[in-house]
Amino acid sequence: MVRSSGVAVVGGGVIGLACAWRAAAAGFAVTVHDPAPGSGASWVAGGMLAPVTEALPGEDDVLALGVASLDRWPSFATELSAAGTDPGLRTEGTLAVAVDPADRAELDRLGEHLARLGRDVDVLRGRSLRLAEPSLGPAVRSALSVPGDLAVDNRALLAALLAACRSAGVAFEPSRCETLPPADVVVLAAGAHSGALHPALREMIRPVKGEILRLRARRGVLPPPSRTVRAVVGGRRCYLVPRDRARVVLGATQYEVGFDTDVTAGGVRQLLDDAERVLPAIGEYALEESSAGLRPGSPDNLPLIGSLEPGVLVATGHSRHGILLAPLTAEAVLALLRGGSVPPEAASAEVNRFAPAMGVSEGAPRRGNAVTHGRDERSEA
Ligand SMILES: Cc1cc2nc3c(=O)[nH]c(=O)nc-3n(C[C@H](O)[C@H](O)[C@H](O)COP(=O)(O)OP(=O)(O)OC[C@H]3O[C@@H](n4cnc5c(N)ncnc54)[C@H](O)[C@@H]3O)c2cc1C
């Protein structure tokens, strides 16, 4: 049954579920509307929590937002575990590697950029690199090691969020919304599909397709690296995210082709060709799954968090970083539900940076009074 009061979260991907969990745990009456909660891009993703190794010159806000959310990840994971299900946080760190001379020049530029930003980076070469990661091929001569860049099993995370939502009292309405549902406050978090649900988002959110593979090292074949490896190969990027001792996720292509989720033969070939330069044994692995998902793209690769109109909040547009940004996004949405402002670290994601283009009204977030489980959140300090 749909509750016509309280908080309605539209979309139960990592963003909607994280917001729903935090809101319900804080006392709000929350319903998640989604025909298939825990699906979408969040199910397909690689699970890197690696803003530093992905830092691009000119994207300093993306890096700062990512680092602020990464800082919150250990306690977010601990709280999820305490709610009953381990989300599979991995703390082995990340290596950035390159293959061709031109790729190595790009890696050097990344190292210099990170040094300018004062980030902690170690360089591994030769024997120390081979000892650390014996499965890396001879074309990989050096690596930047960023111990602070983490990873999570995105599917274990979704299971943990669903369990935490249920134990916090979140209700689920298993149907697709054609329009925003009746509620005191709606949180629009339908990922790449959010643009269809509010006119202000129509030109702001676009699907960015990504293909990704899941593989398993067969008996007698060198196992995957013990930590995430991000590689530049012939000017293209790919990454390997280990899941357990034998399994690894290989991602990801990136295309702007609308709402297309077919996995193409060319996409699979590109990923495998590139990965084989980094991890030669991968050709002997079992290919367990190929899938494609739609990243919710935004004009500046930063999410859109804030009020679209009284009673309608938005949390979408997380592009390549929705898993990483879930803890900070949920914290920001809870602050808005309580009538406050987003944390200063999330200011770069505020939707009002696009206010003139979107025609959004700033101000009170509520249509009515959000119903809580016996508590009025607005009375809290
Ligand atoms: C190949 C690939 C690899 C990625 N790797 C990483 C990574 O390593 N690290 C990282 O941080 N990010 C990664 N991302 C990005 C990340 O997956 C997304 O940013 C994130 O999942 C977005 O979460 P979301 O909840 O906004 O959207 P989604 O996960 O897409 O969820 C949207 C939900 O809304 C529901 N929905 C849609 N329309 C409606 C409707 N009308 N009514 C009700 N419900 C609706 C859907 O069923 C779905 O459950 C990757 C993405 C892809 C595609």
GROMACS .gro file of C-alpha atoms and ligand atoms in nm:
model
  434
    1MET     CA    1   0.000   0.000   0.000
    2VAL     CA    2   0.132   0.348  -0.086
    3ARG     CA    3   0.153   0.582   0.209
    4SER     CA    4   0.043   0.927   0.105
    5SER     CA    5   0.248   1.099   0.373
    6GLY     CA    6   0.607   1.093   0.485
    7VAL     CA    7   0.902   1.059   0.253
    8ALA     CA    8   0.873   0.883  -0.084
    9VAL     CA    9   1.206   0.785  -0.239
   10VAL     CA   10   1.171   0.722  -0.612
   11GLY     CA   11   1.442   0.475  -0.717
   12GLY     CA   12   1.605   0.208  -0.504
   13GLY     CA   13   1.958   0.204  -0.645
   14VAL     CA   14   2.253   0.275  -0.417
   15ILE     CA   15   2.155   0.642  -0.388
   16GLY     CA   16   1.784   0.592  -0.313
   17LEU     CA   17   1.851   0.308  -0.069
   18ALA     CA   18   2.125   0.496   0.117
   19CYS     CA   19   1.897   0.801   0.150
   20ALA     CA   20   1.600   0.585   0.257
   21TRP     CA   21   1.805   0.402   0.520
   22ARG     CA   22   1.947   0.719   0.673
   23ALA     CA   23   1.607   0.893   0.670
   24ALA     CA   24   1.423   0.597   0.825
   25ALA     CA   25   1.695   0.551   1.088
   26ALA     CA   26   1.651   0.921   1.175
   27GLY     CA   27   1.280   0.868   1.231
   28PHE     CA   28   1.112   0.955   0.901
   29ALA     CA   29   0.840   0.732   0.758
   30VAL     CA   30   0.994   0.627   0.427
   31THR     CA   31   0.861   0.438   0.124
   32VAL     CA   32   1.091   0.337  -0.163
   33HIS     CA   33   0.915   0.319  -0.501
   34ASP     CA   34   1.097   0.090  -0.742
   35PRO     CA   35   0.985  -0.212  -0.948
   36ALA     CA   36   1.329  -0.372  -0.893
   37PRO     CA   37   1.513  -0.223  -0.594
   38GLY     CA   38   1.887  -0.288  -0.594
   39SER     CA   39   1.914  -0.299  -0.972
   40GLY     CA   40   2.012  -0.024  -1.219
   41ALA     CA   41   2.369   0.099  -1.260
   42SER     CA   42   2.436   0.016  -0.896
   43TRP     CA   43   2.403  -0.359  -0.967
   44VAL     CA   44   2.626  -0.341  -1.273
   45ALA     CA   45   2.903  -0.118  -1.130
   46GLY     CA   46   3.264  -0.205  -1.053
   47GLY     CA   47   3.259  -0.082  -0.693
   48MET     CA   48   3.572   0.134  -0.692
   49LEU     CA   49   3.593   0.394  -0.417
   50ALA     CA   50   3.894   0.552  -0.581
   51PRO     CA   51   3.870   0.929  -0.629
   52VAL     CA   52   4.246   0.990  -0.604
   53THR     CA   53   4.361   0.750  -0.877
   54GLU     CA   54   4.081   0.885  -1.097
   55ALA     CA   55   4.172   1.250  -1.041
   56LEU     CA   56   4.171   1.448  -1.365
   57PRO     CA   57   4.318   1.797  -1.396
   58GLY     CA   58   4.025   2.039  -1.416
   59GLU     CA   59   3.798   1.812  -1.207
   60ASP     CA   60   3.912   1.931  -0.864
   61ASP     CA   61   3.554   1.953  -0.733
   62VAL     CA   62   3.492   1.591  -0.836
   63LEU     CA   63   3.806   1.487  -0.646
   64ALA     CA   64   3.720   1.688  -0.334
   65LEU     CA   65   3.363   1.553  -0.326
   66GLY     CA   66   3.490   1.198  -0.377
   67VAL     CA   67   3.749   1.228  -0.102
   68ALA     CA   68   3.489   1.369   0.140
   69SER     CA   69   3.263   1.069   0.071
   70LEU     CA   70   3.554   0.823   0.084
   71ASP     CA   71   3.634   0.955   0.434
   72ARG     CA   72   3.282   0.851   0.538
   73TRP     CA   73   3.302   0.502   0.386
   74PRO     CA   74   3.462   0.309   0.677
   75SER     CA   75   3.196   0.418   0.927
   76PHE     CA   76   2.918   0.379   0.666
   77ALA     CA   77   3.032   0.017   0.612
   78THR     CA   78   3.064  -0.048   0.985
   79GLU     CA   79   2.711   0.080   1.046
   80LEU     CA   80   2.574  -0.134   0.763
   81SER     CA   81   2.749  -0.440   0.906
   82ALA     CA   82   2.605  -0.359   1.247
   83ALA     CA   83   2.259  -0.348   1.085
   84GLY     CA   84   2.308  -0.711   0.984
   85THR     CA   85   2.486  -0.752   0.646
   86ASP     CA   86   2.852  -0.698   0.555
   87PRO     CA   87   2.874  -0.467   0.251
   88GLY     CA   88   3.213  -0.608   0.143
   89LEU     CA   89   3.443  -0.307   0.187
   90ARG     CA   90   3.799  -0.384   0.065
   91THR     CA   91   4.090  -0.190   0.204
   92GLU     CA   92   4.390  -0.323   0.007
   93GLY     CA   93   4.421   0.004  -0.187
   94THR     CA   94   4.460   0.083  -0.557
   95LEU     CA   95   4.741   0.079  -0.813
   96ALA     CA   96   4.744   0.306  -1.117
   97VAL     CA   97   4.948   0.156  -1.401
   98ALA     CA   98   5.030   0.224  -1.765
   99VAL     CA   99   5.148   0.012  -2.055
  100ASP     CA  100   5.280   0.206  -2.358
  101PRO     CA  101   5.530   0.498  -2.341
  102ALA     CA  102   5.252   0.749  -2.408
  103ASP     CA  103   5.042   0.589  -2.135
  104ARG     CA  104   5.338   0.610  -1.897
  105ALA     CA  105   5.362   0.981  -1.969
  106GLU     CA  106   4.997   1.011  -1.867
  107LEU     CA  107   5.071   0.820  -1.546
  108ASP     CA  108   5.360   1.058  -1.475
  109ARG     CA  109   5.123   1.351  -1.522
  110LEU     CA  110   4.879   1.193  -1.275
  111GLY     CA  111   5.164   1.149  -1.025
  112GLU     CA  112   5.267   1.515  -1.066
  113HIS     CA  113   4.905   1.633  -1.038
  114LEU     CA  114   4.856   1.433  -0.716
  115ALA     CA  115   5.188   1.559  -0.575
  116ARG     CA  116   5.075   1.918  -0.641
  117LEU     CA  117   4.754   1.840  -0.455
  118GLY     CA  118   4.956   1.698  -0.166
  119ARG     CA  119   4.808   1.346  -0.200
  120ASP     CA  120   4.984   1.041  -0.054
  121VAL     CA  121   5.123   0.836  -0.341
  122ASP     CA  122   5.402   0.574  -0.351
  123VAL     CA  123   5.580   0.461  -0.667
  124LEU     CA  124   5.637   0.085  -0.708
  125ARG     CA  125   5.888  -0.040  -0.965
  126GLY     CA  126   6.054  -0.360  -1.082
  127ARG     CA  127   6.092  -0.627  -0.817
  128SER     CA  128   5.879  -0.457  -0.552
  129LEU     CA  129   5.594  -0.428  -0.803
  130ARG     CA  130   5.629  -0.795  -0.910
  131LEU     CA  131   5.635  -0.905  -0.545
  132ALA     CA  132   5.329  -0.697  -0.466
  133GLU     CA  133   5.128  -0.811  -0.769
  134PRO     CA  134   5.280  -1.116  -0.946
  135SER     CA  135   4.994  -1.136  -1.198
  136LEU     CA  136   5.078  -0.804  -1.367
  137GLY     CA  137   5.237  -0.848  -1.710
  138PRO     CA  138   5.586  -0.733  -1.824
  139ALA     CA  139   5.443  -0.428  -2.004
  140VAL     CA  140   5.360  -0.282  -1.662
  141ARG     CA  141   5.693  -0.140  -1.542
  142SER     CA  142   5.583   0.089  -1.264
  143ALA     CA  143   5.275   0.178  -1.064
  144LEU     CA  144   5.142   0.456  -0.847
  145SER     CA  145   5.018   0.303  -0.526
  146VAL     CA  146   4.734   0.484  -0.349
  147PRO     CA  147   4.657   0.286  -0.032
  148GLY     CA  148   4.367   0.514   0.059
  149ASP     CA  149   4.162   0.439  -0.256
  150LEU     CA  150   3.931   0.152  -0.162
  151ALA     CA  151   3.668  -0.073  -0.321
  152VAL     CA  152   3.341  -0.238  -0.227
  153ASP     CA  153   3.146  -0.534  -0.359
  154ASN     CA  154   2.856  -0.332  -0.503
  155ARG     CA  155   2.617  -0.629  -0.495
  156ALA     CA  156   2.695  -0.709  -0.131
  157LEU     CA  157   2.648  -0.337  -0.065
  158LEU     CA  158   2.301  -0.338  -0.222
  159ALA     CA  159   2.204  -0.646  -0.017
  160ALA     CA  160   2.331  -0.471   0.297
  161LEU     CA  161   2.139  -0.151   0.217
  162LEU     CA  162   1.817  -0.344   0.146
  163ALA     CA  163   1.852  -0.530   0.477
  164ALA     CA  164   1.931  -0.209   0.667
  165CYS     CA  165   1.632  -0.033   0.507
  166ARG     CA  166   1.399  -0.316   0.607
  167SER     CA  167   1.521  -0.324   0.965
  168ALA     CA  168   1.487   0.057   0.988
  169GLY     CA  169   1.120   0.024   0.881
  170VAL     CA  170   1.140   0.140   0.517
  171ALA     CA  171   0.836   0.028   0.314
  172PHE     CA  172   0.875  -0.083  -0.049
  173GLU     CA  173   0.627  -0.009  -0.326
  174PRO     CA  174   0.729  -0.239  -0.614
  175SER     CA  175   0.604  -0.036  -0.908
  176ARG     CA  176   0.743   0.206  -1.161
  177CYS     CA  177   0.644   0.572  -1.110
  178GLU     CA  178   0.512   0.750  -1.417
  179THR     CA  179   0.479   1.070  -1.212
  180LEU     CA  180   0.598   1.168  -0.865
  181PRO     CA  181   0.402   0.980  -0.596
  182PRO     CA  182   0.195   1.157  -0.330
  183ALA     CA  183   0.404   1.227  -0.019
  184ASP     CA  184   0.506   1.518   0.201
  185VAL     CA  185   0.851   1.503   0.050
  186VAL     CA  186   0.967   1.313  -0.257
  187VAL     CA  187   1.336   1.226  -0.302
  188LEU     CA  188   1.391   1.172  -0.673
  189ALA     CA  189   1.674   0.920  -0.711
  190ALA     CA  190   1.587   0.722  -1.024
  191GLY     CA  191   1.938   0.737  -1.170
  192ALA     CA  192   1.957   0.781  -1.547
  193HIS     CA  193   1.575   0.772  -1.563
  194SER     CA  194   1.531   1.072  -1.334
  195GLY     CA  195   1.502   1.313  -1.628
  196ALA     CA  196   1.164   1.163  -1.723
  197LEU     CA  197   1.017   1.239  -1.382
  198HIS     CA  198   1.075   1.612  -1.348
  199PRO     CA  199   1.092   1.877  -1.620
  200ALA     CA  200   1.387   2.055  -1.453
  201LEU     CA  201   1.599   1.742  -1.501
  202ARG     CA  202   1.509   1.669  -1.862
  203GLU     CA  203   1.813   1.848  -2.009
  204MET     CA  204   2.037   1.780  -1.708
  205ILE     CA  205   2.048   1.401  -1.670
  206ARG     CA  206   2.152   1.172  -1.953
  207PRO     CA  207   2.236   0.800  -1.970
  208VAL     CA  208   2.604   0.716  -2.016
  209LYS     CA  209   2.634   0.349  -2.109
  210GLY     CA  210   2.904   0.129  -1.958
  211GLU     CA  211   2.983  -0.235  -2.031
  212ILE     CA  212   3.158  -0.447  -1.771
  213LEU     CA  213   3.272  -0.809  -1.733
  214ARG     CA  214   3.291  -1.046  -1.438
  215LEU     CA  215   3.555  -1.319  -1.461
  216ARG     CA  216   3.695  -1.606  -1.254
  217ALA     CA  217   4.050  -1.744  -1.252
  218ARG     CA  218   4.029  -2.114  -1.329
  219ARG     CA  219   4.233  -2.373  -1.145
  220GLY     CA  220   4.605  -2.350  -1.224
  221VAL     CA  221   4.585  -1.996  -1.365
  222LEU     CA  222   4.745  -1.696  -1.190
  223PRO     CA  223   4.482  -1.533  -0.968
  224PRO     CA  224   4.382  -1.168  -1.013
  225PRO     CA  225   4.566  -0.884  -0.836
  226SER     CA  226   4.497  -0.842  -0.466
  227ARG     CA  227   4.399  -0.477  -0.502
  228THR     CA  228   4.222  -0.261  -0.759
  229VAL     CA  229   4.430  -0.187  -1.068
  230ARG     CA  230   4.343   0.111  -1.286
  231ALA     CA  231   4.525   0.107  -1.617
  232VAL     CA  232   4.582   0.330  -1.917
  233VAL     CA  233   4.627   0.111  -2.223
  234GLY     CA  234   4.679   0.270  -2.562
  235GLY     CA  235   4.516   0.589  -2.433
  236ARG     CA  236   4.206   0.403  -2.308
  237ARG     CA  237   4.124   0.334  -1.945
  238CYS     CA  238   4.026   0.004  -1.790
  239TYR     CA  239   4.021  -0.129  -1.438
  240LEU     CA  240   4.033  -0.460  -1.254
  241VAL     CA  241   3.857  -0.483  -0.918
  242PRO     CA  242   3.917  -0.807  -0.726
  243ARG     CA  243   3.616  -0.960  -0.554
  244ASP     CA  244   3.762  -1.267  -0.386
  245ARG     CA  245   4.079  -1.468  -0.444
  246ALA     CA  246   3.960  -1.584  -0.786
  247ARG     CA  247   3.702  -1.336  -0.909
  248VAL     CA  248   3.759  -0.999  -1.070
  249VAL     CA  249   3.546  -0.729  -1.229
  250LEU     CA  250   3.679  -0.574  -1.550
  251GLY     CA  251   3.540  -0.239  -1.659
  252ALA     CA  252   3.428  -0.038  -1.829
  253THR     CA  253   3.338   0.105  -2.165
  254GLN     CA  254   3.175   0.445  -2.195
  255TYR     CA  255   2.936   0.555  -2.471
  256GLU     CA  256   2.667   0.817  -2.517
  257VAL     CA  257   2.405   0.608  -2.698
  258GLY     CA  258   2.081   0.676  -2.509
  259PHE     CA  259   1.897   0.406  -2.315
  260ASP     CA  260   2.076   0.111  -2.477
  261THR     CA  261   2.189  -0.171  -2.246
  262ASP     CA  262   2.297  -0.431  -2.504
  263VAL     CA  263   2.645  -0.570  -2.446
  264THR     CA  264   2.831  -0.545  -2.776
  265ALA     CA  265   3.093  -0.787  -2.905
  266GLY     CA  266   3.321  -0.489  -2.974
  267GLY     CA  267   3.291  -0.367  -2.616
  268VAL     CA  268   3.381  -0.708  -2.474
  269ARG     CA  269   3.675  -0.739  -2.715
  270GLN     CA  270   3.808  -0.395  -2.623
  271LEU     CA  271   3.793  -0.468  -2.250
  272LEU     CA  272   3.960  -0.807  -2.284
  273ASP     CA  273   4.230  -0.683  -2.523
  274ASP     CA  274   4.321  -0.397  -2.292
  275ALA     CA  275   4.308  -0.608  -1.976
  276GLU     CA  276   4.532  -0.875  -2.131
  277ARG     CA  277   4.815  -0.620  -2.167
  278VAL     CA  278   4.793  -0.564  -1.791
  279LEU     CA  279   4.699  -0.912  -1.670
  280PRO     CA  280   4.815  -1.164  -1.933
  281ALA     CA  281   4.646  -1.460  -1.761
  282ILE     CA  282   4.300  -1.312  -1.807
  283GLY     CA  283   4.256  -1.489  -2.141
  284GLU     CA  284   4.244  -1.816  -1.945
  285TYR     CA  285   3.980  -1.694  -1.703
  286ALA     CA  286   3.615  -1.804  -1.719
  287LEU     CA  287   3.390  -1.524  -1.839
  288GLU     CA  288   3.104  -1.545  -1.589
  289GLU     CA  289   2.900  -1.238  -1.682
  290SER     CA  290   2.889  -0.947  -1.921
  291SER     CA  291   2.650  -0.661  -1.850
  292ALA     CA  292   2.583  -0.300  -1.932
  293GLY     CA  293   2.441  -0.020  -1.719
  294LEU     CA  294   2.347   0.344  -1.751
  295ARG     CA  295   2.542   0.595  -1.545
  296PRO     CA  296   2.329   0.899  -1.459
  297GLY     CA  297   2.538   1.163  -1.637
  298SER     CA  298   2.527   1.532  -1.542
  299PRO     CA  299   2.665   1.836  -1.729
  300ASP     CA  300   2.974   1.869  -1.506
  301ASN     CA  301   3.013   1.509  -1.376
  302LEU     CA  302   2.902   1.623  -1.031
  303PRO     CA  303   2.572   1.504  -0.881
  304LEU     CA  304   2.262   1.718  -0.840
  305ILE     CA  305   2.150   1.729  -0.478
  306GLY     CA  306   1.890   1.972  -0.345
  307SER     CA  307   1.540   2.105  -0.384
  308LEU     CA  308   1.366   2.116  -0.726
  309GLU     CA  309   1.048   2.272  -0.585
  310PRO     CA  310   0.878   2.270  -0.244
  311GLY     CA  311   0.844   1.905  -0.142
  312VAL     CA  312   1.066   1.764  -0.414
  313LEU     CA  313   1.431   1.685  -0.347
  314VAL     CA  314   1.667   1.538  -0.603
  315ALA     CA  315   1.972   1.316  -0.556
  316THR     CA  316   2.101   1.199  -0.890
  317GLY     CA  317   2.355   1.265  -1.165
  318HIS     CA  318   2.635   1.078  -0.986
  319SER     CA  319   2.789   0.980  -1.320
  320ARG     CA  320   3.086   0.746  -1.266
  321HIS     CA  321   3.089   0.781  -0.888
  322GLY     CA  322   2.752   0.688  -0.737
  323ILE     CA  323   2.883   0.403  -0.524
  324LEU     CA  324   3.164   0.621  -0.390
  325LEU     CA  325   2.933   0.917  -0.327
  326ALA     CA  326   2.648   0.728  -0.154
  327PRO     CA  327   2.748   0.806   0.209
  328LEU     CA  328   2.790   1.180   0.155
  329THR     CA  329   2.475   1.201  -0.062
  330ALA     CA  330   2.264   1.028   0.203
  331GLU     CA  331   2.401   1.262   0.469
  332ALA     CA  332   2.318   1.565   0.252
  333VAL     CA  333   1.964   1.445   0.179
  334LEU     CA  334   1.900   1.378   0.548
  335ALA     CA  335   2.016   1.731   0.631
  336LEU     CA  336   1.772   1.870   0.372
  337LEU     CA  337   1.485   1.656   0.506
  338ARG     CA  338   1.556   1.801   0.848
  339GLY     CA  339   1.523   2.150   0.702
  340GLY     CA  340   1.895   2.222   0.713
  341SER     CA  341   2.166   2.267   0.450
  342VAL     CA  342   2.391   2.013   0.284
  343PRO     CA  343   2.730   1.962   0.456
  344PRO     CA  344   2.989   2.212   0.328
  345GLU     CA  345   3.185   1.928   0.160
  346ALA     CA  346   2.882   1.861  -0.061
  347ALA     CA  347   2.827   2.224  -0.163
  348SER     CA  348   2.971   2.166  -0.512
  349ALA     CA  349   2.688   1.917  -0.576
  350GLU     CA  350   2.404   2.153  -0.487
  351VAL     CA  351   2.142   2.163  -0.756
  352ASN     CA  352   2.108   2.539  -0.733
  353ARG     CA  353   2.433   2.581  -0.932
  354PHE     CA  354   2.207   2.514  -1.233
  355ALA     CA  355   1.906   2.709  -1.099
  356PRO     CA  356   1.877   2.957  -1.388
  357ALA     CA  357   1.904   2.683  -1.653
  358MET     CA  358   1.661   2.450  -1.474
  359GLY     CA  359   1.406   2.702  -1.351
  360VAL     CA  360   1.411   2.545  -1.003
  361SER     CA  361   1.271   2.727  -0.705
  362GLU     CA  362   1.489   2.739  -0.398
  363GLY     CA  363   1.348   2.733  -0.050
  364ALA     CA  364   1.137   2.516   0.176
  365PRO     CA  365   1.173   2.152   0.082
  366ARG     CA  366   0.833   2.029   0.206
  367ARG     CA  367   0.493   1.990   0.042
  368GLY     CA  368   0.354   1.926   0.390
  369ASN     CA  369   0.499   1.805   0.717
  370ALA     CA  370   0.706   1.493   0.669
  371VAL     CA  371   0.567   1.225   0.899
  372THR     CA  372   0.818   1.062   1.130
  373HIS     CA  373   0.794   0.754   1.347
  374GLY     CA  374   0.668   0.944   1.652
  375ARG     CA  375   0.925   1.222   1.635
  376ASP     CA  376   0.929   1.561   1.467
  377GLU     CA  377   1.272   1.586   1.304
  378ARG     CA  378   1.246   1.963   1.277
  379SER     CA  379   1.251   1.992   1.654
  380GLU     CA  380   1.603   1.851   1.663
  381ALA     CA  381   1.890   2.091   1.708
  382LIG     C1  382   2.976  -0.010  -1.592
  382LIG     C2  383   2.967   0.083  -1.474
  382LIG     C3  384   3.067   0.082  -1.380
  382LIG     C4  385   3.062   0.169  -1.271
  382LIG     N1  386   3.160   0.164  -1.176
  382LIG     C5  387   3.153   0.245  -1.068
  382LIG     C6  388   3.252   0.238  -0.966
  382LIG     O1  389   3.345   0.160  -0.975
  382LIG     N2  390   3.241   0.323  -0.860
  382LIG     C7  391   3.139   0.412  -0.848
  382LIG     O2  392   3.137   0.488  -0.751
  382LIG     N3  393   3.043   0.420  -0.944
  382LIG     C8  394   3.048   0.339  -1.052
  382LIG     N4  395   2.953   0.347  -1.150
  382LIG     C9  396   2.852   0.451  -1.139
  382LIG    C10  397   2.743   0.408  -1.043
  382LIG     O3  398   2.702   0.278  -1.073
  382LIG    C11  399   2.624   0.505  -1.052
  382LIG     O4  400   2.667   0.639  -1.036
  382LIG    C12  401   2.523   0.473  -0.941
  382LIG     O5  402   2.490   0.336  -0.944
  382LIG    C13  403   2.398   0.557  -0.956
  382LIG     O6  404   2.309   0.512  -0.858
  382LIG     P1  405   2.157   0.554  -0.861
  382LIG     O7  406   2.095   0.495  -0.741
  382LIG     O8  407   2.147   0.701  -0.883
  382LIG     O9  408   2.101   0.489  -0.997
  382LIG     P2  409   2.070   0.337  -1.032
  382LIG    O10  410   2.162   0.244  -0.964
  382LIG    O11  411   2.063   0.330  -1.181
  382LIG    O12  412   1.929   0.310  -0.969
  382LIG    C14  413   1.814   0.370  -1.018
  382LIG    C15  414   1.695   0.292  -0.966
  382LIG    O13  415   1.578   0.364  -1.003
  382LIG    C16  416   1.480   0.273  -1.046
  382LIG     N5  417   1.391   0.347  -1.135
  382LIG    C17  418   1.417   0.397  -1.258
  382LIG     N6  419   1.308   0.459  -1.307
  382LIG    C18  420   1.211   0.449  -1.212
  382LIG    C19  421   1.076   0.493  -1.205
  382LIG     N7  422   1.019   0.562  -1.305
  382LIG     N8  423   1.005   0.466  -1.092
  382LIG    C20  424   1.062   0.396  -0.990
  382LIG     N9  425   1.190   0.352  -0.992
  382LIG    C21  426   1.264   0.378  -1.102
  382LIG    C22  427   1.557   0.159  -1.112
  382LIG    O14  428   1.482   0.037  -1.110
  382LIG    C23  429   1.683   0.152  -1.027
  382LIG    O15  430   1.672   0.055  -0.924
  382LIG    C24  431   2.953   0.259  -1.257
  382LIG    C25  432   2.851   0.255  -1.351
  382LIG    C26  433   2.857   0.168  -1.458
  382LIG    C27  434   2.743   0.164  -1.557
   0.00000   0.00000   0.00000
